[in-house]
Short mmCIF file of C-alpha atoms in Angstrom, two decimals:
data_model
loop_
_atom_site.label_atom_id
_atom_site.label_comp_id
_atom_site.label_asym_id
_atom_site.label_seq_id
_atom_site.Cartn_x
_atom_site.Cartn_y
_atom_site.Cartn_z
CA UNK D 10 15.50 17.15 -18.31
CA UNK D 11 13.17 15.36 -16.32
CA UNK D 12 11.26 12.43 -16.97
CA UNK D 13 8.50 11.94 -14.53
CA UNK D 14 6.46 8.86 -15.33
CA UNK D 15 5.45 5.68 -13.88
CA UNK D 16 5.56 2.42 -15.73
CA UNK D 17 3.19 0.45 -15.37
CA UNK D 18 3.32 -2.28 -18.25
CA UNK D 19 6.43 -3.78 -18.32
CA UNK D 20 5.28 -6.74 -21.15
CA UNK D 21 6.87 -4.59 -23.20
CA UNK D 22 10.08 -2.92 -24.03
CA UNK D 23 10.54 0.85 -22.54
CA UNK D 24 11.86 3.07 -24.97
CA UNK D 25 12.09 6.72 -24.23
CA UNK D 26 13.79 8.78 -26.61
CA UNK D 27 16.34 11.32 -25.65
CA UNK D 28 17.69 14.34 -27.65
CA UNK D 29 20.99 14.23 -29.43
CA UNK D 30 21.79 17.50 -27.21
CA UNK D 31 21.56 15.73 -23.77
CA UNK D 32 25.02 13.82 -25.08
CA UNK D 33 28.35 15.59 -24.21
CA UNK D 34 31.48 14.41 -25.40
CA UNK D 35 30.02 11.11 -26.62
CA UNK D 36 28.74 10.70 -22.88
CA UNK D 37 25.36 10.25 -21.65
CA UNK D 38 24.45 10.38 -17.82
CA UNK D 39 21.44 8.94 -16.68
CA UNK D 40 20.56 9.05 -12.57
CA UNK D 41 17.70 6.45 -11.83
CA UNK D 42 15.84 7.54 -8.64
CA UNK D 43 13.41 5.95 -6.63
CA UNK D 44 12.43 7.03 -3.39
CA UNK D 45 10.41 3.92 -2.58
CA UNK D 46 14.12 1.74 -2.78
CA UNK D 47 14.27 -0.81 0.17
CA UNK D 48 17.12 -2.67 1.99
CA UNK D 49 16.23 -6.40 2.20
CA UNK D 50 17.63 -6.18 5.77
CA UNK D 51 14.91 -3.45 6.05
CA UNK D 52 12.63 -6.60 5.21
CA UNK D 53 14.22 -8.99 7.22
CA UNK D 54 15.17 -10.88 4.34
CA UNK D 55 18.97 -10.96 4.98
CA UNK D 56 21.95 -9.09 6.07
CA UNK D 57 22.38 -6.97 3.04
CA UNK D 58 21.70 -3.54 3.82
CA UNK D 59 22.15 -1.77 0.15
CA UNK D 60 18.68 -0.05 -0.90
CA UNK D 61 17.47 -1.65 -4.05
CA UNK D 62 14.42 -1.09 -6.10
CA UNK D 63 14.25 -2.46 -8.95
CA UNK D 64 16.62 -5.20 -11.40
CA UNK D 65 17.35 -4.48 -14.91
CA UNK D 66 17.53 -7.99 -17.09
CA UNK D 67 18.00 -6.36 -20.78
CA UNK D 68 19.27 -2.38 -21.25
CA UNK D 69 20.71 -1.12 -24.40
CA UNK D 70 21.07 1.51 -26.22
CA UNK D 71 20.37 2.25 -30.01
CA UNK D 72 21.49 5.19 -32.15
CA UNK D 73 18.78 6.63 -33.77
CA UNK D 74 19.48 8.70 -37.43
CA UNK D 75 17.49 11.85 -37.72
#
């Protein structure tokens, strides 16, 4: 499945809803891309040369009942 959207508000939570058949074996893989990530070397900001794009400051994960 892929979910191709940009976010734009972000004043309030994100919640995208994913079907009960995209867990296997009580797993669930999610693979965040962004091809706009950035080193902050890159920038000249420091020495760190791992491409970042965005932070995360609250993720969970809720179990929804059909």
């Amino acid at each position: 499945m892929l979910f191709d959207e940009e976010i734009g508000d972000c004043s309030q939570p994100i919640c995208i809803r994913i079907p009960h058949g995209c867990v296997q074996e009580r797993f669930l893989e999610i693979d965040f891309q962004f091809p706009d990530a950035v080193s902050p070397k890159a920038l000249g900001q420091s020495e760190d040369t791992r491409e970042l794009a965005f932070a995360i400051t609250s993720f969970s994960l809720e179990r929804q009942e059909p």
